[in-house]
């Protein structure tokens, strides 16, 4: 990096000269941002999804179903470190149920199930059939021991369906929706459904629907890294 330095000396005015310095950029491994107990979990979670290309599967499904014009089907994935911090902000209580609206191949579900947060059940709702089929195949491999012994506190339930039609408000305690590209119509529908959540339920979303403040308090918001970049995540809690 070349910079210009200005030296001041009494009675001599100023003197400008070019100086050189070097900047060393060191990549900080993602795993070092985790507490020690979560590091082996991260390694095992990564091994489960090493050969999975959810983006391509989503692209294929959207082409078959002619969904490219609907931004709600835009594909993105969570990152382990960021999503672990998001769940930590939710103050999970033992036995609660986690729901991922638009669960893809299941990355968020396994973070919730493997991270010792206290969930007893993790439910993924996914509309696109190719992603749903891949999620089932992965779950079968995990249960069969293909990735070694995977310690999970929660069961993994996978539902192929429309998040705007499934009855997730009846059982969800903590929810996540990668909603940044959801249409206004879908956000309004989700907001309407979310009113039926039990008091104290937490909803993690990338954008907030109009009127949410009437039924929810924002208990946490921060920038988090996702597969496409950094974005604000809002953690909302259903009012009593």
PDB file of C-alpha atoms in Angstrom:
ATOM      1  CA  UNK A   1       0.000   0.000   0.000  1.00  0.00           C
ATOM      2  CA  UNK A   2       1.495   3.360  -0.964  1.00  0.00           C
ATOM      3  CA  UNK A   3       0.709   6.381   1.215  1.00  0.00           C
ATOM      4  CA  UNK A   4       1.894   9.977   1.436  1.00  0.00           C
ATOM      5  CA  UNK A   5       3.271  11.131   4.785  1.00  0.00           C
ATOM      6  CA  UNK A   6       3.555  14.759   5.885  1.00  0.00           C
ATOM      7  CA  UNK A   7       6.342  15.684   8.313  1.00  0.00           C
ATOM      8  CA  UNK A   8       6.124  18.880  10.312  1.00  0.00           C
ATOM      9  CA  UNK A   9       9.272  20.617  11.543  1.00  0.00           C
ATOM     10  CA  UNK A  10       9.549  23.932  13.373  1.00  0.00           C
ATOM     11  CA  UNK A  11      10.353  26.787  11.030  1.00  0.00           C
ATOM     12  CA  UNK A  12      10.865  24.501   8.074  1.00  0.00           C
ATOM     13  CA  UNK A  13       7.313  24.234   6.825  1.00  0.00           C
ATOM     14  CA  UNK A  14       6.258  20.822   5.621  1.00  0.00           C
ATOM     15  CA  UNK A  15       7.955  18.030   3.785  1.00  0.00           C
ATOM     16  CA  UNK A  16       6.100  15.394   1.818  1.00  0.00           C
ATOM     17  CA  UNK A  17       7.561  12.038   0.968  1.00  0.00           C
ATOM     18  CA  UNK A  18       6.245   8.680  -0.135  1.00  0.00           C
ATOM     19  CA  UNK A  19       6.507   5.789   2.279  1.00  0.00           C
ATOM     20  CA  UNK A  20       5.520   2.172   1.872  1.00  0.00           C
ATOM     21  CA  UNK A  21       3.904  -0.228   4.276  1.00  0.00           C
ATOM     22  CA  UNK A  22       2.475  -3.716   3.991  1.00  0.00           C
ATOM     23  CA  UNK A  23      -0.838  -5.114   5.185  1.00  0.00           C
ATOM     24  CA  UNK A  24      -1.183  -8.818   5.864  1.00  0.00           C
ATOM     25  CA  UNK A  25      -4.705 -10.211   5.553  1.00  0.00           C
ATOM     26  CA  UNK A  26      -5.326 -13.402   7.477  1.00  0.00           C
ATOM     27  CA  UNK A  27      -8.458 -15.489   6.959  1.00  0.00           C
ATOM     28  CA  UNK A  28     -10.141 -16.281  10.270  1.00  0.00           C
ATOM     29  CA  UNK A  29     -11.608 -19.816  10.142  1.00  0.00           C
ATOM     30  CA  UNK A  30     -15.356 -19.827  10.805  1.00  0.00           C
ATOM     31  CA  UNK A  31     -15.038 -22.529  13.439  1.00  0.00           C
ATOM     32  CA  UNK A  32     -12.990 -20.207  15.690  1.00  0.00           C
ATOM     33  CA  UNK A  33     -16.067 -18.031  16.136  1.00  0.00           C
ATOM     34  CA  UNK A  34     -17.843 -20.842  17.964  1.00  0.00           C
ATOM     35  CA  UNK A  35     -17.760 -21.893  21.616  1.00  0.00           C
ATOM     36  CA  UNK A  36     -15.614 -24.999  22.107  1.00  0.00           C
ATOM     37  CA  UNK A  37     -18.587 -27.403  22.588  1.00  0.00           C
ATOM     38  CA  UNK A  38     -20.062 -26.414  19.202  1.00  0.00           C
ATOM     39  CA  UNK A  39     -16.889 -26.907  17.163  1.00  0.00           C
ATOM     40  CA  UNK A  40     -17.204 -30.681  16.688  1.00  0.00           C
ATOM     41  CA  UNK A  41     -20.900 -30.160  15.940  1.00  0.00           C
ATOM     42  CA  UNK A  42     -19.942 -27.708  13.198  1.00  0.00           C
ATOM     43  CA  UNK A  43     -17.498 -30.214  11.696  1.00  0.00           C
ATOM     44  CA  UNK A  44     -20.122 -32.963  11.625  1.00  0.00           C
ATOM     45  CA  UNK A  45     -22.840 -30.643  10.300  1.00  0.00           C
ATOM     46  CA  UNK A  46     -20.481 -29.582   7.512  1.00  0.00           C
ATOM     47  CA  UNK A  47     -19.824 -33.221   6.581  1.00  0.00           C
ATOM     48  CA  UNK A  48     -23.566 -33.863   6.221  1.00  0.00           C
ATOM     49  CA  UNK A  49     -23.961 -31.105   3.635  1.00  0.00           C
ATOM     50  CA  UNK A  50     -20.607 -31.307   1.816  1.00  0.00           C
ATOM     51  CA  UNK A  51     -22.045 -32.989  -1.282  1.00  0.00           C
ATOM     52  CA  UNK A  52     -25.414 -31.188  -1.255  1.00  0.00           C
ATOM     53  CA  UNK A  53     -26.095 -28.447  -3.817  1.00  0.00           C
ATOM     54  CA  UNK A  54     -29.368 -26.916  -2.702  1.00  0.00           C
ATOM     55  CA  UNK A  55     -29.014 -24.003  -5.096  1.00  0.00           C
ATOM     56  CA  UNK A  56     -29.023 -26.269  -8.159  1.00  0.00           C
ATOM     57  CA  UNK A  57     -31.937 -28.315  -6.838  1.00  0.00           C
ATOM     58  CA  UNK A  58     -33.919 -25.137  -6.253  1.00  0.00           C
ATOM     59  CA  UNK A  59     -33.094 -23.883  -9.744  1.00  0.00           C
ATOM     60  CA  UNK A  60     -34.311 -27.141 -11.280  1.00  0.00           C
ATOM     61  CA  UNK A  61     -37.554 -27.102  -9.303  1.00  0.00           C
ATOM     62  CA  UNK A  62     -38.302 -23.468 -10.103  1.00  0.00           C
ATOM     63  CA  UNK A  63     -37.795 -24.209 -13.798  1.00  0.00           C
ATOM     64  CA  UNK A  64     -40.090 -27.258 -13.740  1.00  0.00           C
ATOM     65  CA  UNK A  65     -42.785 -25.437 -11.787  1.00  0.00           C
ATOM     66  CA  UNK A  66     -42.358 -22.098 -13.612  1.00  0.00           C
ATOM     67  CA  UNK A  67     -41.591 -20.236 -10.379  1.00  0.00           C
ATOM     68  CA  UNK A  68     -38.711 -18.042 -11.566  1.00  0.00           C
ATOM     69  CA  UNK A  69     -41.011 -15.025 -11.639  1.00  0.00           C
ATOM     70  CA  UNK A  70     -41.923 -15.419  -7.965  1.00  0.00           C
ATOM     71  CA  UNK A  71     -39.270 -13.849  -5.748  1.00  0.00           C
ATOM     72  CA  UNK A  72     -40.511 -15.807  -2.718  1.00  0.00           C
ATOM     73  CA  UNK A  73     -38.701 -18.855  -4.121  1.00  0.00           C
ATOM     74  CA  UNK A  74     -35.294 -17.142  -4.221  1.00  0.00           C
ATOM     75  CA  UNK A  75     -32.817 -19.584  -2.677  1.00  0.00           C
ATOM     76  CA  UNK A  76     -30.395 -18.848   0.141  1.00  0.00           C
ATOM     77  CA  UNK A  77     -28.867 -20.798   3.016  1.00  0.00           C
ATOM     78  CA  UNK A  78     -27.946 -20.177   6.632  1.00  0.00           C
ATOM     79  CA  UNK A  79     -24.369 -20.245   7.908  1.00  0.00           C
ATOM     80  CA  UNK A  80     -23.614 -22.352  10.985  1.00  0.00           C
ATOM     81  CA  UNK A  81     -21.932 -19.705  13.147  1.00  0.00           C
ATOM     82  CA  UNK A  82     -24.485 -16.984  12.429  1.00  0.00           C
ATOM     83  CA  UNK A  83     -27.497 -19.213  12.857  1.00  0.00           C
ATOM     84  CA  UNK A  84     -26.140 -20.584  16.134  1.00  0.00           C
ATOM     85  CA  UNK A  85     -26.016 -17.008  17.418  1.00  0.00           C
ATOM     86  CA  UNK A  86     -29.557 -16.358  16.197  1.00  0.00           C
ATOM     87  CA  UNK A  87     -30.869 -19.395  18.080  1.00  0.00           C
ATOM     88  CA  UNK A  88     -28.929 -18.366  21.176  1.00  0.00           C
ATOM     89  CA  UNK A  89     -30.786 -15.036  21.098  1.00  0.00           C
ATOM     90  CA  UNK A  90     -34.112 -16.888  21.208  1.00  0.00           C
ATOM     91  CA  UNK A  91     -33.637 -18.175  24.790  1.00  0.00           C
ATOM     92  CA  UNK A  92     -34.854 -21.659  23.866  1.00  0.00           C
ATOM     93  CA  UNK A  93     -36.637 -23.557  26.629  1.00  0.00           C
ATOM     94  CA  UNK A  94     -36.398 -27.365  27.040  1.00  0.00           C
ATOM     95  CA  UNK A  95     -38.906 -29.270  24.933  1.00  0.00           C
ATOM     96  CA  UNK A  96     -39.764 -26.466  22.526  1.00  0.00           C
ATOM     97  CA  UNK A  97     -40.452 -26.940  18.810  1.00  0.00           C
ATOM     98  CA  UNK A  98     -38.439 -25.220  16.086  1.00  0.00           C
ATOM     99  CA  UNK A  99     -39.992 -24.562  12.666  1.00  0.00           C
ATOM    100  CA  UNK A 100     -38.187 -23.471   9.490  1.00  0.00           C
ATOM    101  CA  UNK A 101     -40.479 -21.925   6.883  1.00  0.00           C
ATOM    102  CA  UNK A 102     -38.812 -22.771   3.583  1.00  0.00           C
ATOM    103  CA  UNK A 103     -36.388 -25.325   4.986  1.00  0.00           C
ATOM    104  CA  UNK A 104     -34.591 -26.322   1.775  1.00  0.00           C
ATOM    105  CA  UNK A 105     -32.310 -29.302   2.383  1.00  0.00           C
ATOM    106  CA  UNK A 106     -32.492 -28.844   6.151  1.00  0.00           C
ATOM    107  CA  UNK A 107     -29.400 -26.893   7.174  1.00  0.00           C
ATOM    108  CA  UNK A 108     -31.153 -24.798   9.821  1.00  0.00           C
ATOM    109  CA  UNK A 109     -32.993 -27.849  11.163  1.00  0.00           C
ATOM    110  CA  UNK A 110     -29.767 -29.711  11.911  1.00  0.00           C
ATOM    111  CA  UNK A 111     -28.173 -26.720  13.592  1.00  0.00           C
ATOM    112  CA  UNK A 112     -31.219 -26.521  15.849  1.00  0.00           C
ATOM    113  CA  UNK A 113     -31.305 -30.279  16.475  1.00  0.00           C
ATOM    114  CA  UNK A 114     -27.566 -30.813  16.997  1.00  0.00           C
ATOM    115  CA  UNK A 115     -26.656 -27.645  18.910  1.00  0.00           C
ATOM    116  CA  UNK A 116     -27.947 -28.664  22.343  1.00  0.00           C
ATOM    117  CA  UNK A 117     -30.424 -25.789  22.506  1.00  0.00           C
ATOM    118  CA  UNK A 118     -33.162 -27.845  24.135  1.00  0.00           C
ATOM    119  CA  UNK A 119     -35.519 -28.394  21.188  1.00  0.00           C
ATOM    120  CA  UNK A 120     -37.403 -31.688  21.202  1.00  0.00           C
ATOM    121  CA  UNK A 121     -38.750 -31.343  17.660  1.00  0.00           C
ATOM    122  CA  UNK A 122     -37.555 -29.553  14.520  1.00  0.00           C
ATOM    123  CA  UNK A 123     -39.995 -29.165  11.637  1.00  0.00           C
ATOM    124  CA  UNK A 124     -39.086 -28.103   8.116  1.00  0.00           C
ATOM    125  CA  UNK A 125     -41.753 -26.916   5.675  1.00  0.00           C
ATOM    126  CA  UNK A 126     -40.606 -26.841   2.052  1.00  0.00           C
ATOM    127  CA  UNK A 127     -42.687 -26.333  -1.090  1.00  0.00           C
ATOM    128  CA  UNK A 128     -40.200 -27.396  -3.774  1.00  0.00           C
ATOM    129  CA  UNK A 129     -40.244 -31.184  -4.268  1.00  0.00           C
ATOM    130  CA  UNK A 130     -36.581 -31.626  -5.220  1.00  0.00           C
ATOM    131  CA  UNK A 131     -35.371 -29.884  -2.070  1.00  0.00           C
ATOM    132  CA  UNK A 132     -37.843 -31.835   0.053  1.00  0.00           C
ATOM    133  CA  UNK A 133     -36.743 -35.150  -1.471  1.00  0.00           C
ATOM    134  CA  UNK A 134     -33.082 -34.321  -0.838  1.00  0.00           C
ATOM    135  CA  UNK A 135     -33.888 -33.395   2.770  1.00  0.00           C
ATOM    136  CA  UNK A 136     -35.574 -36.769   3.306  1.00  0.00           C
ATOM    137  CA  UNK A 137     -32.609 -38.601   1.755  1.00  0.00           C
ATOM    138  CA  UNK A 138     -30.208 -36.748   4.063  1.00  0.00           C
ATOM    139  CA  UNK A 139     -32.308 -37.508   7.124  1.00  0.00           C
ATOM    140  CA  UNK A 140     -32.363 -41.205   6.177  1.00  0.00           C
ATOM    141  CA  UNK A 141     -28.569 -41.199   5.868  1.00  0.00           C
ATOM    142  CA  UNK A 142     -28.157 -39.452   9.231  1.00  0.00           C
ATOM    143  CA  UNK A 143     -30.456 -41.921  10.956  1.00  0.00           C
ATOM    144  CA  UNK A 144     -28.652 -44.817   9.246  1.00  0.00           C
ATOM    145  CA  UNK A 145     -25.301 -43.651  10.620  1.00  0.00           C
ATOM    146  CA  UNK A 146     -23.731 -42.713   7.285  1.00  0.00           C
ATOM    147  CA  UNK A 147     -22.079 -39.692   8.936  1.00  0.00           C
ATOM    148  CA  UNK A 148     -21.135 -41.474  12.133  1.00  0.00           C
ATOM    149  CA  UNK A 149     -23.016 -40.977  15.355  1.00  0.00           C
ATOM    150  CA  UNK A 150     -24.886 -37.678  15.111  1.00  0.00           C
ATOM    151  CA  UNK A 151     -26.036 -36.495  18.531  1.00  0.00           C
ATOM    152  CA  UNK A 152     -29.414 -34.820  18.176  1.00  0.00           C
ATOM    153  CA  UNK A 153     -31.711 -33.739  20.978  1.00  0.00           C
ATOM    154  CA  UNK A 154     -34.641 -33.280  18.618  1.00  0.00           C
ATOM    155  CA  UNK A 155     -36.491 -35.281  16.002  1.00  0.00           C
ATOM    156  CA  UNK A 156     -36.497 -33.994  12.416  1.00  0.00           C
ATOM    157  CA  UNK A 157     -39.911 -33.772  10.755  1.00  0.00           C
ATOM    158  CA  UNK A 158     -40.128 -32.798   7.081  1.00  0.00           C
ATOM    159  CA  UNK A 159     -43.279 -31.483   5.451  1.00  0.00           C
ATOM    160  CA  UNK A 160     -43.733 -30.779   1.759  1.00  0.00           C
ATOM    161  CA  UNK A 161     -46.270 -28.012   1.569  1.00  0.00           C
ATOM    162  CA  UNK A 162     -47.099 -24.346   1.352  1.00  0.00           C
ATOM    163  CA  UNK A 163     -45.957 -22.299   4.371  1.00  0.00           C
ATOM    164  CA  UNK A 164     -49.005 -20.090   3.842  1.00  0.00           C
ATOM    165  CA  UNK A 165     -51.324 -23.083   4.257  1.00  0.00           C
ATOM    166  CA  UNK A 166     -49.645 -25.359   6.835  1.00  0.00           C
ATOM    167  CA  UNK A 167     -50.847 -24.978  10.426  1.00  0.00           C
ATOM    168  CA  UNK A 168     -47.472 -24.128  12.007  1.00  0.00           C
ATOM    169  CA  UNK A 169     -48.946 -21.575  14.448  1.00  0.00           C
ATOM    170  CA  UNK A 170     -50.544 -24.499  16.312  1.00  0.00           C
ATOM    171  CA  UNK A 171     -47.229 -25.978  17.447  1.00  0.00           C
ATOM    172  CA  UNK A 172     -44.287 -23.616  16.770  1.00  0.00           C
ATOM    173  CA  UNK A 173     -42.301 -22.103  19.649  1.00  0.00           C
ATOM    174  CA  UNK A 174     -39.361 -20.748  17.642  1.00  0.00           C
ATOM    175  CA  UNK A 175     -39.568 -20.028  13.914  1.00  0.00           C
ATOM    176  CA  UNK A 176     -37.189 -18.946  11.188  1.00  0.00           C
ATOM    177  CA  UNK A 177     -38.074 -17.559   7.773  1.00  0.00           C
ATOM    178  CA  UNK A 178     -35.476 -16.477   5.215  1.00  0.00           C
ATOM    179  CA  UNK A 179     -37.981 -13.852   4.180  1.00  0.00           C
ATOM    180  CA  UNK A 180     -35.852 -11.187   2.513  1.00  0.00           C
ATOM    181  CA  UNK A 181     -37.277 -11.928  -0.952  1.00  0.00           C
ATOM    182  CA  UNK A 182     -40.810 -12.882   0.114  1.00  0.00           C
ATOM    183  CA  UNK A 183     -43.514 -10.965  -1.713  1.00  0.00           C
ATOM    184  CA  UNK A 184     -45.640  -8.433   0.171  1.00  0.00           C
ATOM    185  CA  UNK A 185     -48.612 -10.750  -0.240  1.00  0.00           C
ATOM    186  CA  UNK A 186     -46.777 -13.677   1.376  1.00  0.00           C
ATOM    187  CA  UNK A 187     -45.435 -11.510   4.207  1.00  0.00           C
ATOM    188  CA  UNK A 188     -48.928 -10.239   4.961  1.00  0.00           C
ATOM    189  CA  UNK A 189     -50.243 -13.822   5.044  1.00  0.00           C
ATOM    190  CA  UNK A 190     -47.434 -14.951   7.347  1.00  0.00           C
ATOM    191  CA  UNK A 191     -48.074 -11.974   9.602  1.00  0.00           C
ATOM    192  CA  UNK A 192     -51.743 -12.831   9.767  1.00  0.00           C
ATOM    193  CA  UNK A 193     -50.974 -16.453  10.636  1.00  0.00           C
ATOM    194  CA  UNK A 194     -48.341 -15.453  13.196  1.00  0.00           C
ATOM    195  CA  UNK A 195     -51.007 -13.707  15.256  1.00  0.00           C
ATOM    196  CA  UNK A 196     -52.167 -17.194  16.262  1.00  0.00           C
ATOM    197  CA  UNK A 197     -48.795 -18.133  17.786  1.00  0.00           C
ATOM    198  CA  UNK A 198     -48.796 -18.773  21.513  1.00  0.00           C
ATOM    199  CA  UNK A 199     -47.638 -15.935  23.780  1.00  0.00           C
ATOM    200  CA  UNK A 200     -43.861 -15.957  24.084  1.00  0.00           C
ATOM    201  CA  UNK A 201     -43.235 -17.662  20.725  1.00  0.00           C
ATOM    202  CA  UNK A 202     -40.199 -16.243  18.887  1.00  0.00           C
ATOM    203  CA  UNK A 203     -40.126 -15.496  15.183  1.00  0.00           C
ATOM    204  CA  UNK A 204     -36.759 -14.926  13.455  1.00  0.00           C
ATOM    205  CA  UNK A 205     -37.247 -13.077  10.175  1.00  0.00           C
ATOM    206  CA  UNK A 206     -35.172 -11.072   7.709  1.00  0.00           C
ATOM    207  CA  UNK A 207     -37.875  -8.459   7.310  1.00  0.00           C
ATOM    208  CA  UNK A 208     -40.877  -7.469   9.395  1.00  0.00           C
ATOM    209  CA  UNK A 209     -44.430  -7.373   8.058  1.00  0.00           C
ATOM    210  CA  UNK A 210     -46.619  -4.257   8.470  1.00  0.00           C
ATOM    211  CA  UNK A 211     -48.402  -4.126  11.824  1.00  0.00           C
ATOM    212  CA  UNK A 212     -46.155  -6.692  13.502  1.00  0.00           C
ATOM    213  CA  UNK A 213     -45.504  -4.329  16.413  1.00  0.00           C
ATOM    214  CA  UNK A 214     -49.131  -4.702  17.493  1.00  0.00           C
ATOM    215  CA  UNK A 215     -48.598  -8.368  18.311  1.00  0.00           C
ATOM    216  CA  UNK A 216     -44.819  -8.739  18.683  1.00  0.00           C
ATOM    217  CA  UNK A 217     -41.933  -7.160  20.556  1.00  0.00           C
ATOM    218  CA  UNK A 218     -38.515  -7.020  18.880  1.00  0.00           C
ATOM    219  CA  UNK A 219     -36.170  -8.620  21.408  1.00  0.00           C
ATOM    220  CA  UNK A 220     -33.044  -8.735  19.244  1.00  0.00           C
ATOM    221  CA  UNK A 221     -31.794  -7.471  15.889  1.00  0.00           C
ATOM    222  CA  UNK A 222     -28.312  -7.649  14.419  1.00  0.00           C
ATOM    223  CA  UNK A 223     -26.360  -8.253  11.226  1.00  0.00           C
ATOM    224  CA  UNK A 224     -25.632 -11.907  10.468  1.00  0.00           C
ATOM    225  CA  UNK A 225     -23.760 -13.623   7.661  1.00  0.00           C
ATOM    226  CA  UNK A 226     -25.795 -15.789   5.301  1.00  0.00           C
ATOM    227  CA  UNK A 227     -24.775 -17.630   2.137  1.00  0.00           C
ATOM    228  CA  UNK A 228     -25.347 -14.489   0.023  1.00  0.00           C
ATOM    229  CA  UNK A 229     -23.900 -11.907   2.421  1.00  0.00           C
ATOM    230  CA  UNK A 230     -24.717 -10.057   5.645  1.00  0.00           C
ATOM    231  CA  UNK A 231     -28.249  -9.044   6.533  1.00  0.00           C
ATOM    232  CA  UNK A 232     -30.262  -7.900   9.535  1.00  0.00           C
ATOM    233  CA  UNK A 233     -32.170 -10.613  11.374  1.00  0.00           C
ATOM    234  CA  UNK A 234     -35.053  -9.600  13.647  1.00  0.00           C
ATOM    235  CA  UNK A 235     -36.067 -11.807  16.566  1.00  0.00           C
ATOM    236  CA  UNK A 236     -39.687 -11.081  17.460  1.00  0.00           C
ATOM    237  CA  UNK A 237     -41.551 -12.361  20.511  1.00  0.00           C
ATOM    238  CA  UNK A 238     -45.311 -12.831  20.572  1.00  0.00           C
ATOM    239  CA  UNK A 239     -46.948 -10.567  23.119  1.00  0.00           C
ATOM    240  CA  UNK A 240     -49.158 -12.042  25.826  1.00  0.00           C
TER     241      UNK A 240
END
